XYZ file of C-alpha atoms in Angstrom:
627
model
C 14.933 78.002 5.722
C 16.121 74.262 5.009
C 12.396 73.290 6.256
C 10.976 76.047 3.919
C 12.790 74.987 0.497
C 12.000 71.189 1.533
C 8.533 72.202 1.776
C 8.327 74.331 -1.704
C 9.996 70.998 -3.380
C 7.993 68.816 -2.468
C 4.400 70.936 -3.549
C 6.373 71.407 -6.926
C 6.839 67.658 -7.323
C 3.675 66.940 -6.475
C 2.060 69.492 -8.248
C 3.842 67.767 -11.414
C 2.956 64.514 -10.207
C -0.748 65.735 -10.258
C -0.846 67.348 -13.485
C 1.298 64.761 -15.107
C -1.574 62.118 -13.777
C -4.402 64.535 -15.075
C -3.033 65.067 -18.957
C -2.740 61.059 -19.079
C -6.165 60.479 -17.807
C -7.467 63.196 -19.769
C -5.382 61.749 -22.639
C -7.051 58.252 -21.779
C -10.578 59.890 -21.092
C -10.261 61.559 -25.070
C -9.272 58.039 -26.506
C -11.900 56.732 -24.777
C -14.054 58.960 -26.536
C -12.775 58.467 -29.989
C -13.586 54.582 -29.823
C -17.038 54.865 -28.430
C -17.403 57.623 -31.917
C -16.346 55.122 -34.433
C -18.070 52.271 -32.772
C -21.181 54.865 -33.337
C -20.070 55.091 -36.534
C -20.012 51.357 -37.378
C -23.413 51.179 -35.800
C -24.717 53.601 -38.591
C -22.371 52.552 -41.622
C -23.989 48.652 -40.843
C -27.251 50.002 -40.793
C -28.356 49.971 -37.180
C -29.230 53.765 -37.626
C -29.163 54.900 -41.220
C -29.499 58.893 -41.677
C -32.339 59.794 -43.856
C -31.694 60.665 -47.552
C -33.471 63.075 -49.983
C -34.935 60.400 -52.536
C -36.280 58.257 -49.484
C -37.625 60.913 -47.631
C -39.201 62.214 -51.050
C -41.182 59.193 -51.902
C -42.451 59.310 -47.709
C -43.225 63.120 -47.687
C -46.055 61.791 -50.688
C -47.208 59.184 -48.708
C -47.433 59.774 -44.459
C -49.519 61.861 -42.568
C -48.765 65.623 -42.223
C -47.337 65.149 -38.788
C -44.712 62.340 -40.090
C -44.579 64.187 -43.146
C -43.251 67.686 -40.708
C -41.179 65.288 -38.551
C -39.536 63.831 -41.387
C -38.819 67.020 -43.185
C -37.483 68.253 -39.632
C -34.883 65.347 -39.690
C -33.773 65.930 -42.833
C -33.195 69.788 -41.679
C -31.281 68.138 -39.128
C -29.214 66.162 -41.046
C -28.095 68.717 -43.947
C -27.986 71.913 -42.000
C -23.940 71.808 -41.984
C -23.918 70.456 -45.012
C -26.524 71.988 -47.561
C -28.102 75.086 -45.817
C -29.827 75.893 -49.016
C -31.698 72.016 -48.910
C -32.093 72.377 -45.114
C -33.695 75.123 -45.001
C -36.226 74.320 -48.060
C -36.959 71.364 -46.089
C -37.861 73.073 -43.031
C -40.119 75.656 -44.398
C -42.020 72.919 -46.225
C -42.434 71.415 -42.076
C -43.405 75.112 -40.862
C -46.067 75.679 -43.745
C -47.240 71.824 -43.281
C -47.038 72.275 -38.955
C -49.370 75.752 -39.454
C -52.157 74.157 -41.947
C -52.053 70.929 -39.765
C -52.406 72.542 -36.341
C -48.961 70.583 -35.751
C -47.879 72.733 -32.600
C -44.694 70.802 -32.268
C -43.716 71.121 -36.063
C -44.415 75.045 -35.564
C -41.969 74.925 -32.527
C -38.821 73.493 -33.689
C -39.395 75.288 -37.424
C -39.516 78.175 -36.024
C -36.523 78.002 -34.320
C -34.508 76.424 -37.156
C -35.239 79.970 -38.554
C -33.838 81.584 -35.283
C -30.932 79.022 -35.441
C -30.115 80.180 -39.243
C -29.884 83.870 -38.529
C -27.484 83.516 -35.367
C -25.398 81.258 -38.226
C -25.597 84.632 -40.249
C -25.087 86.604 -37.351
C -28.412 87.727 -37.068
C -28.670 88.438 -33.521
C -31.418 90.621 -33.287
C -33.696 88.889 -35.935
C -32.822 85.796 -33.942
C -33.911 86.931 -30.527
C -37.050 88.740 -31.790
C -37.788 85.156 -33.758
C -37.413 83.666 -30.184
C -39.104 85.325 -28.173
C -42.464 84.805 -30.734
C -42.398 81.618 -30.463
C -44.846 80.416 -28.203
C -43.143 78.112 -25.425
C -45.547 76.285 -23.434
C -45.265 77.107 -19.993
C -45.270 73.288 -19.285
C -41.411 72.286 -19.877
C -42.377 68.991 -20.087
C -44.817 68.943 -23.039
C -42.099 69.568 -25.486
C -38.823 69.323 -23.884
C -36.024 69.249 -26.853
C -37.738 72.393 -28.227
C -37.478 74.234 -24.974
C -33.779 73.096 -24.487
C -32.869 73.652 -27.722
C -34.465 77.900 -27.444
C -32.749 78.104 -24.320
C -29.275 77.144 -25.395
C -29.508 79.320 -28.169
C -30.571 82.638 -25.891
C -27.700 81.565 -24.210
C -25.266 81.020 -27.510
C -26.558 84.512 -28.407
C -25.887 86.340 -25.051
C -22.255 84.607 -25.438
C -21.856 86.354 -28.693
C -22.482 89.913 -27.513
C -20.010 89.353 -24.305
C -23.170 89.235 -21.833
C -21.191 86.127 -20.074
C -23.134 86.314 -16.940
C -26.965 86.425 -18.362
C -25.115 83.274 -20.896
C -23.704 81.749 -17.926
C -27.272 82.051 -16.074
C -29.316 80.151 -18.362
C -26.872 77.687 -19.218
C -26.879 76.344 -15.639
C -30.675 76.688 -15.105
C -30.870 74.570 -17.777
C -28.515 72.023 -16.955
C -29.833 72.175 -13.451
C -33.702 71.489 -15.356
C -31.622 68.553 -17.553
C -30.354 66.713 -14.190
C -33.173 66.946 -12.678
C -35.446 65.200 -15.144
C -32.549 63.415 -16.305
C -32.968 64.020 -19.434
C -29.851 63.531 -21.896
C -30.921 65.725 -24.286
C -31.267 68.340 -22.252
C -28.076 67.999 -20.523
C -26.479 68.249 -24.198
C -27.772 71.727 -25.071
C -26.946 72.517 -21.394
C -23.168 71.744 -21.653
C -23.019 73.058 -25.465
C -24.162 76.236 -23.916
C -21.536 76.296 -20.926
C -18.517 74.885 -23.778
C -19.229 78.072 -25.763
C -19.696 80.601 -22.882
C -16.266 79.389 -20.792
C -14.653 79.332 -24.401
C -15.403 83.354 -24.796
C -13.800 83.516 -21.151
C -10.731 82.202 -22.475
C -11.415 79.823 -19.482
C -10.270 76.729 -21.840
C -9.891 73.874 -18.442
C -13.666 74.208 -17.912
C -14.805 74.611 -21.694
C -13.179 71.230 -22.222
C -14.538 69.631 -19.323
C -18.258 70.857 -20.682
C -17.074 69.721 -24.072
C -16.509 65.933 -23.342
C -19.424 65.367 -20.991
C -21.574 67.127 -23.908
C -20.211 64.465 -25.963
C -21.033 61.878 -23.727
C -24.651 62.519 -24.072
C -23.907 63.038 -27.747
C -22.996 59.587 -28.226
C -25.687 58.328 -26.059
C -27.817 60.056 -27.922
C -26.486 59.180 -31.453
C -26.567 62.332 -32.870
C -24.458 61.876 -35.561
C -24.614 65.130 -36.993
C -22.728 66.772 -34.123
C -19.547 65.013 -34.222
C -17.496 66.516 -36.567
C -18.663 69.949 -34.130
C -17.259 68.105 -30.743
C -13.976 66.716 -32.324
C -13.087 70.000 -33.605
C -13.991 71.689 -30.388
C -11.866 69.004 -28.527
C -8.984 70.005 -30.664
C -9.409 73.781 -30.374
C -9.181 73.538 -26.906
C -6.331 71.093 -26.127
C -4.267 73.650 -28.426
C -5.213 76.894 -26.440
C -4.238 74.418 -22.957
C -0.753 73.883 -24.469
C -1.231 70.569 -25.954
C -0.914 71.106 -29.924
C 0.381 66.983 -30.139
C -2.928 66.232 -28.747
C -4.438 68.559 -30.719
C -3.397 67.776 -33.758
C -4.345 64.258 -33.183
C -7.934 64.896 -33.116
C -7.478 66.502 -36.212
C -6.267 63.538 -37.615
C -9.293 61.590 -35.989
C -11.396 64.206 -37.902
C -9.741 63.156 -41.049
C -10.288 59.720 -40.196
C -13.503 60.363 -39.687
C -14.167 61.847 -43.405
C -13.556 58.679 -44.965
C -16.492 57.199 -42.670
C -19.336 59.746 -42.936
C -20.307 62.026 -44.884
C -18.088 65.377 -44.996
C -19.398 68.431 -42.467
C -20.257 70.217 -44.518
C -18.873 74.437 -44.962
C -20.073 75.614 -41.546
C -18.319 73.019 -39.821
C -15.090 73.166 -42.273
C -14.863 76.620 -42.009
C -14.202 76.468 -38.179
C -11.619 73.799 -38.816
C -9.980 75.838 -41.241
C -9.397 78.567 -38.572
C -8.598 76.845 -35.833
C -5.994 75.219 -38.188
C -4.640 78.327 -38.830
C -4.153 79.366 -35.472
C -2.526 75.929 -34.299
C 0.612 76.654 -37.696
C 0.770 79.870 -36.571
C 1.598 79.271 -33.324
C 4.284 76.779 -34.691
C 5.499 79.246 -37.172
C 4.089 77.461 -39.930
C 2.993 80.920 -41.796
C 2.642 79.372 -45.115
C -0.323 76.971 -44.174
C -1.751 79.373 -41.832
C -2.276 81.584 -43.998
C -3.424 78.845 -46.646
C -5.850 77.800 -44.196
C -7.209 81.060 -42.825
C -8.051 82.299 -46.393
C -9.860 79.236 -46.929
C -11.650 80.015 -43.598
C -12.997 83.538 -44.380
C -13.527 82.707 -48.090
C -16.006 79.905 -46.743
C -17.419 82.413 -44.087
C -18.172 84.983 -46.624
C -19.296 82.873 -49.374
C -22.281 81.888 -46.875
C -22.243 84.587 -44.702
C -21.667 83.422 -41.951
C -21.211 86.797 -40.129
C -20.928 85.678 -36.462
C -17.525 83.875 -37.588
C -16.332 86.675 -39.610
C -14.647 88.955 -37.188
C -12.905 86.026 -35.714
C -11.408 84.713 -38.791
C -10.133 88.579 -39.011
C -8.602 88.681 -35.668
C -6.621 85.074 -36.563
C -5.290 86.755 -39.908
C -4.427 90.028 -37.731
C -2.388 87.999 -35.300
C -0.942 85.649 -38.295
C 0.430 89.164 -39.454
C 1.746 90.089 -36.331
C 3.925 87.173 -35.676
C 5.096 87.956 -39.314
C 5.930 91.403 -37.958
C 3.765 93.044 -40.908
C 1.760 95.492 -38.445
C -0.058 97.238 -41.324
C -1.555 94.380 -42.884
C -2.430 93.191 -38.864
C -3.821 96.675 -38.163
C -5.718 96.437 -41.381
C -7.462 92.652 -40.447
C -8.419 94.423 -36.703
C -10.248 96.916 -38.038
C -12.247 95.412 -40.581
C -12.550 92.785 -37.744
C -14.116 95.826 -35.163
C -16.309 96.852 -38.316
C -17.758 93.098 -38.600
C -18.649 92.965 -35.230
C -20.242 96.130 -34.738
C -22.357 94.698 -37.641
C -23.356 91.691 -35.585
C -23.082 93.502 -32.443
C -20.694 91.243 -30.965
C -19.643 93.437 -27.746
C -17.309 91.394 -26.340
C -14.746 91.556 -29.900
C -15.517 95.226 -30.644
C -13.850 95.280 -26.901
C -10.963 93.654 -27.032
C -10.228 94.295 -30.633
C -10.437 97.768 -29.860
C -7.766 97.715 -27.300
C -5.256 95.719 -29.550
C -6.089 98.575 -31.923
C -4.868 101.064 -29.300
C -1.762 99.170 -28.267
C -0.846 98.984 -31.850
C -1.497 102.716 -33.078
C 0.318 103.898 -29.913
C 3.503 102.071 -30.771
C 3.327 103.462 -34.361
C 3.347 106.684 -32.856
C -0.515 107.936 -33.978
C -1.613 108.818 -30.385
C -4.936 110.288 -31.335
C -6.156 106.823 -33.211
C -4.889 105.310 -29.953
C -6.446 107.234 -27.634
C -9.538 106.913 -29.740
C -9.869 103.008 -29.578
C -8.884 103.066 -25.712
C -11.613 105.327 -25.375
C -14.156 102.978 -27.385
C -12.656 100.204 -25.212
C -12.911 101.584 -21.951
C -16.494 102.822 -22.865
C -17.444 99.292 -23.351
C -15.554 97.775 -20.142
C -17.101 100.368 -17.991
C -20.406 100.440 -19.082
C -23.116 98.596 -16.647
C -26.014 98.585 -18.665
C -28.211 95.554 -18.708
C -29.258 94.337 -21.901
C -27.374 94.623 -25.546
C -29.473 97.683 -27.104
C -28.402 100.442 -24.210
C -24.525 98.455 -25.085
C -24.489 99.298 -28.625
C -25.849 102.958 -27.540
C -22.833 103.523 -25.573
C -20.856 102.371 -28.488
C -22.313 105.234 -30.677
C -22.315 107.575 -28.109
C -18.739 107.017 -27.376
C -17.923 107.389 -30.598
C -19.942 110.391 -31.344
C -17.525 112.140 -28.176
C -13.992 110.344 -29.446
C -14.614 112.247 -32.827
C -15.217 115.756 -31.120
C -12.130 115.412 -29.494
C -9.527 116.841 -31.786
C -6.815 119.007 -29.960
C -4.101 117.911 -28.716
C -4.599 119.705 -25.102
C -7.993 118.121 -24.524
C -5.768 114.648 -25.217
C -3.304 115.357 -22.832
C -5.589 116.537 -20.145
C -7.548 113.417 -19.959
C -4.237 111.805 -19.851
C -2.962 113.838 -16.882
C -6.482 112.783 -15.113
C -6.030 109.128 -15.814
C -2.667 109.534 -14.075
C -3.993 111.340 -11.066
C -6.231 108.869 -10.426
C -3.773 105.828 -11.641
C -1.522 107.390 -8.691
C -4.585 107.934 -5.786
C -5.117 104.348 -6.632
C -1.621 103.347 -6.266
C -1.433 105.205 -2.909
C -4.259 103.605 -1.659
C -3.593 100.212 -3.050
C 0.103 101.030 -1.193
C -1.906 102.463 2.039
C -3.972 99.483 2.671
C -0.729 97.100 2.623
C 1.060 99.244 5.268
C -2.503 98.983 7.662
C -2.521 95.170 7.060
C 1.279 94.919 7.122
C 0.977 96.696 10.827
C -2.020 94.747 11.635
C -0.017 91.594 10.803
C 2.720 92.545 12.876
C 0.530 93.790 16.067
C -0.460 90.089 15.890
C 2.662 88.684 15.575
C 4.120 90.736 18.676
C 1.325 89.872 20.713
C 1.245 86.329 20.029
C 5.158 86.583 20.735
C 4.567 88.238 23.572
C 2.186 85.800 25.175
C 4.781 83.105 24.137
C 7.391 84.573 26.201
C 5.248 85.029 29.055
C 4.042 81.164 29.501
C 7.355 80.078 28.462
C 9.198 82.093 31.360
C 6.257 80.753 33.749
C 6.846 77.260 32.566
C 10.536 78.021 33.482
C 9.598 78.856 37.165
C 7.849 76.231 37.571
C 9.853 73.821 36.430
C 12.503 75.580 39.030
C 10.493 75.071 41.536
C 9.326 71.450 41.015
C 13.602 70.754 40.584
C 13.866 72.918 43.723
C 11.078 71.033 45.408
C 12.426 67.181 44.238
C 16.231 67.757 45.295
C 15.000 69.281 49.227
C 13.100 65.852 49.505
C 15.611 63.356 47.887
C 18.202 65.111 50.224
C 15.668 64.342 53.807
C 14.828 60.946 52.481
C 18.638 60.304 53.005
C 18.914 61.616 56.185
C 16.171 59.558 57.489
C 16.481 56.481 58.740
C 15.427 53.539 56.258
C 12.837 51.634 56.608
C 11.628 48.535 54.766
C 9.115 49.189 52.189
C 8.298 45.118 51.557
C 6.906 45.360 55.300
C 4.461 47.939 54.222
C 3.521 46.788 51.268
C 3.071 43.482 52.833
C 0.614 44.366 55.727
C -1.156 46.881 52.671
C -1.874 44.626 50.560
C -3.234 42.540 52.842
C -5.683 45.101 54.262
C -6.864 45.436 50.344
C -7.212 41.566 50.238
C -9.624 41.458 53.562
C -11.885 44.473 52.278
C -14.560 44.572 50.153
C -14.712 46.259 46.496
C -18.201 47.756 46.996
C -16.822 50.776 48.871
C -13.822 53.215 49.456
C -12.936 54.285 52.924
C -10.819 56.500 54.363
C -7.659 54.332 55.132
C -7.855 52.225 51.496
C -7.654 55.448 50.358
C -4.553 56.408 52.096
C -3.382 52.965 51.108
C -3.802 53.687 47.926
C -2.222 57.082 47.692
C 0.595 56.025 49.825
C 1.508 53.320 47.161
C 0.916 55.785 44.496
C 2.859 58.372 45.606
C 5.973 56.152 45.653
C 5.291 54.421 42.591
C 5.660 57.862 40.480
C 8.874 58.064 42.227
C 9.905 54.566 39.900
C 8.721 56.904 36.782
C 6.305 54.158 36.012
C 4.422 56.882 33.554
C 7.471 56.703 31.402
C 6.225 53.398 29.961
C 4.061 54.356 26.419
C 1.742 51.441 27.330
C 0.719 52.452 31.057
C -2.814 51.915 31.475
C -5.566 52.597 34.931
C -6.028 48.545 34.740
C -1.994 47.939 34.443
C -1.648 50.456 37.366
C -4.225 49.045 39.433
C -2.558 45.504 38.881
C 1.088 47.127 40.338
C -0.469 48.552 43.504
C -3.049 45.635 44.016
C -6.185 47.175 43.737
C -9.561 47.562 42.215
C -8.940 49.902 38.505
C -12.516 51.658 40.053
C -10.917 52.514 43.334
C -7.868 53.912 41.796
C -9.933 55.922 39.330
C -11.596 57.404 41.820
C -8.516 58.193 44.291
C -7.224 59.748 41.578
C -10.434 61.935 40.638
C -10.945 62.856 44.618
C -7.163 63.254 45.488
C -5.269 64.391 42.158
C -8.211 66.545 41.050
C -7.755 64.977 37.566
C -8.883 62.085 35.486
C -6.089 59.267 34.682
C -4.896 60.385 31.375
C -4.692 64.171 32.671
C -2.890 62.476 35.530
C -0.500 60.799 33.848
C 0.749 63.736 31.434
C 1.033 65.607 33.965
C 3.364 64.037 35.527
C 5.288 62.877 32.341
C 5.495 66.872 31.541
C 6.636 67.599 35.122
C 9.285 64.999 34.681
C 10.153 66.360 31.512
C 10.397 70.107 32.730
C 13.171 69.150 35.336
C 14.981 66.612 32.895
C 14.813 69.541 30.012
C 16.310 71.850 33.007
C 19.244 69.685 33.981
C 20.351 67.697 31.345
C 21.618 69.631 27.994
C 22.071 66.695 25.686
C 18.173 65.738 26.695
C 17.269 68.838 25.221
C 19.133 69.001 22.145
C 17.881 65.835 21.564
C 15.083 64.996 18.098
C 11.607 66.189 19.683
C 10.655 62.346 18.286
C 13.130 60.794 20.808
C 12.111 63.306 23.552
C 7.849 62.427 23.773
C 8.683 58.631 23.225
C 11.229 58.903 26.240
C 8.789 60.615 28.460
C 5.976 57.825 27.743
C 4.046 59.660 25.068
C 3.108 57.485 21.971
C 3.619 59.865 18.746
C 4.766 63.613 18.478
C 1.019 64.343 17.419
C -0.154 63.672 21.359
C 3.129 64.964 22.667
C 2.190 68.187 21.620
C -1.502 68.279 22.250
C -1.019 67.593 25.869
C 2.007 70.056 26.597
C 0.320 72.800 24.366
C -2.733 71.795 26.883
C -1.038 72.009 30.374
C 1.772 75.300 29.612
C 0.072 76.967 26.826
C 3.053 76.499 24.459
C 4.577 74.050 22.359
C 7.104 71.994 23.382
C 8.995 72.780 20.462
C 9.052 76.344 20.948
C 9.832 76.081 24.888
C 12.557 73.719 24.073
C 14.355 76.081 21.636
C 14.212 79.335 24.250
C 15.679 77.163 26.966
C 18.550 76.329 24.624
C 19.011 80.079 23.664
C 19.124 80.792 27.076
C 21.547 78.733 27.944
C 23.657 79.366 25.638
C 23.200 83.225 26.606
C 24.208 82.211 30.042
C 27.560 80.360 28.915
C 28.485 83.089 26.636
């Protein structure tokens, strides 16, 4: 248990270690960022890369070509779409009429889907797709790239919207997979935009962020100013919902900082900052500027309608009110919340608001509005349909049913069913631990079992082999001695006066002879006993011992030689307790082994156990046998 808790303490600590090292490189990594921002900054402010401005581009409209006429009214779409929609989008229906007269197909392209781009602002969604799917994309991606990217990434931004993560989620990677491939840094941009905004809706924050700063990256590259004040604030947003409001609040400040360097962002950039404001002081308790802040937000949402943001900024005011502990007002901001997004058909916040609607209602005590919005909830989470028009059926159908549904009984039935079947699943759920719980332990005994088996076999053996070693020590002393030197002497010299190219019979025996009685020195013992070493003790060719060894011990020298340190060991184990209450370390090392690691390997090899384990029932056992 000691071994267990040392175990759990140290994955802890380095588990801490780990994320301690990730928050300051990701700390480092965001700095990093900031600096390479306002050195893009300084670039512009010095006039390296001035944005375009509406007297300049008036006097050039007059004077260029209709295609740098359209391109120029495009960039100036660009540049005051966050911060004068009404000029923007004057600008870039001057470049569609212009593209259309012209023949400008490019022009066509990206004014086209400006005008998609606008209505998913206004929460537009179907306008947006059907405005999408008229323009006419080349089938070549390569004739007008940033178009293309920029069509896809909205699908995707669209899909996101309506809680169809997994088409989103689709098309964002085909089109990052499209970007790396043609390495194209534009491309990539949309591509991670896209992935930010679909993990974000997964409340999968870790991954959004990661898709956040290497969309900035190509950002940067890219010098598009006009998306900054977008990836600060989304840097923010997210290091508050992973816990780190400092951090957060420090990009905030960068924002700020920013301001004073740029032009401001503009209302459909401040009216994100203004909620996600909100929800950082309310989180801190700070319900006076939350709510300062989220009234700010929904004032500027409504003001231009932004009606994708709308039921968001409602479900930041609901919670506001709940952690103020005024449930009305909350219950009040949720449903005109669910009402906004049925609007905009955003499925994924009619879902979950819905549920927080039926949470709320049930601990007020109204069952029937509770069981109403847990049956537009579940209708939602349950439904498999494919595409967002069969969704928003099942919303209308469901609520056709929910308001047919009046008595009491008909309540309380479908209650009693949900149990039933809450229950069948809890049995089963229960049922299929108990099989794998049995199958578990069927493996367990059997591997036990086994254990036993090659451990009491080892045991034999090992009584045997003690048996075997004390009946010969005891003859050797009974008969008469004789001089081993002489032997040797006349041996060796029968090596010296053959040749190495062959083997026969009586170097053999030679060999063997002098083998045999070296193991009886424990030579093996020594950690650094090699063929060549050996061959140098008994005088002789490494080759010829190799192969005495091969023919005579049925083994090669390595399988030789653990064999007999594990022999050795089996008898020492057997007759000397402190030997085997010894540190497993001391016990391989003392046996000639090098490490534990091999130790094991070979004994696990030869008896089919560990040494470990065999060591520990020989103990028990003995101390059975004393008690």
């Amino acid at each position: 248990m000691n071994k267990f808790l040392k175990i759990v303490v140290i994955i802890i600590i380095f588990h801490c270690c780990v994320s301690g090292y990730s928050q300051i490189t990701q700390k480092d990594s965001i700095q990093n960022y900031f600096r390479r921002i306002e050195a893009l900054i300084d670039n512009v402010n010095q006039g390296k890369r001035k944005e375009p401005t509406k007297g300049i581009a008036h006097k050039k409209v007059a004077k260029d070509s209709d295609i740098r006429k359209v391109d120029l009214l495009l960039n100036l779409y660009t540049t005051y779409k966050y911060k004068n929609t009404k000029y923007a989008n004057k600008c870039n229906n001057k470049a569609l009429q212009l593209s259309l007269s012209s023949g400008y197909k490019k022009g066509a392209l990206q004014a086209n889907y400006n005008n998609a781009y606008q209505l998913f602002v206004n929460g537009q969604f179907d306008r947006a797709t059907d405005l999408l799917g008229t323009i006419n994309m080349p089938s070549n991606y390569k004739d007008y790239p940033h178009v293309y990217s920029d069509v896809i990434c909205l699908k995707s931004l669209i899909h996101t919207e309506r809680g169809a993560y997994d088409i989103a989620l689709d098309m964002s990677l085909k089109l990052l997979d499209i970007g790396e491939k043609d390495n194209s840094n534009y491309t990539l941009m949309k591509a991670h935009g896209a992935l930010l905004h679909c993990y974000l809706r997964k409340e999968d924050y870790s991954k959004a962020l990661n898709h956040c700063l290497k969309g900035l990256d190509y950002t940067i590259k890219l010098e598009e100013v006009q998306y900054l004040y977008f990836k600060i604030d989304e840097i923010a947003r997210l290091l508050f919902k992973l816990g780190n409001t400092k951090g957060a609040l420090h990009a905030y400040d960068f924002y700020l900082k920013l301001e004073n360097k740029i032009t401001p962002p503009g209302d459909y950039i401040q009216s994100i900052v203004y909620m996600n404001m909100s929800d950082i002081y309310t989180s801190s308790n700070q319900f006076k500027k939350a709510h300062n802040h989220i009234s700010k937000a929904l004032e500027l949402n409504y003001k231009n309608n932004f009606r994708f943001r709308i039921p968001r900024a409602l479900i930041l005011q609901a919670e506001l009110y709940l952690k103020e502990k005024d449930t009305i007002n909350a219950i009040d901001s949720y449903e005109r919340s669910l009402s906004a997004a049925k609007d905009i058909n955003a499925f994924d916040v009619v879902q979950s608001t819905s549920e927080i609607l039926s949470d709320l209602y049930e601990k007020s005590g109204e069952s029937l509005k509770a069981f109403e919005y847990m049956a537009l909830h579940n209708s939602i989470k349950d439904s498999l349909f494919p595409n967002e028009k069969e969704q928003k059926f099942v919303i209308l159908e469901a609520q056709r049913k929910i308001k047919e549904i009046t008595q009491k009984q008909k309540i309380l039935a479908l209650e009693n069913e949900a149990q039933k079947t809450k229950m069948r699943t809890i049995v089963s759920v229960l049922l299929g631990i108990l099989a794998l719980s049995l199958i578990v332990l069927f493996s367990y005994l059997k591997v036990k079992s086994k254990n036993k088996f090659l451990y009491t076999k080892t045991v034999e053996l090992a009584k045997v082999q003690l048996h075997m070693r004390n009946k010969i020590e005891a003859l050797e002393r009974l008969s008469p001695g004789t001089d081993p030197n002489i032997d040797n002497n006349n041996d060796n010299e029968i090596l010296d006066k053959i040749g190495f190219s062959t083997i026969d019979e009586s170097v053999k025996n030679i060999i063997l002879n002098k083998l045999d009685k070296l193991e009886k020195t424990l030579f093996f013992t020594d950690q650094g006993c090699t063929l060549r070493k050996l061959a140098e003790q008994l005088k002789t060719n490494p080759k010829y011992l190799s192969q005495v060894i091969n023919q005579e011990k049925k083994s090669n020298f390595s399988n030789y030689i653990n064999e007999l340190r594990i022999n050795h060991l089996l008898t020492k184990l057997l007759k000397e307790k402190d030997f085997r209450e010894s540190k497993l370390s001391y016990i391989a090392v003392s046996v000639g082994f090098n490490n534990l690691n091999t130790f094991n390997a070979a004994f696990k090899k030869r008896q089919g156990i560990l040494p470990s384990y065999f060591i520990k029932e020989l103990i028990q056992e003995s101390e059975k046998e004393i008690g």
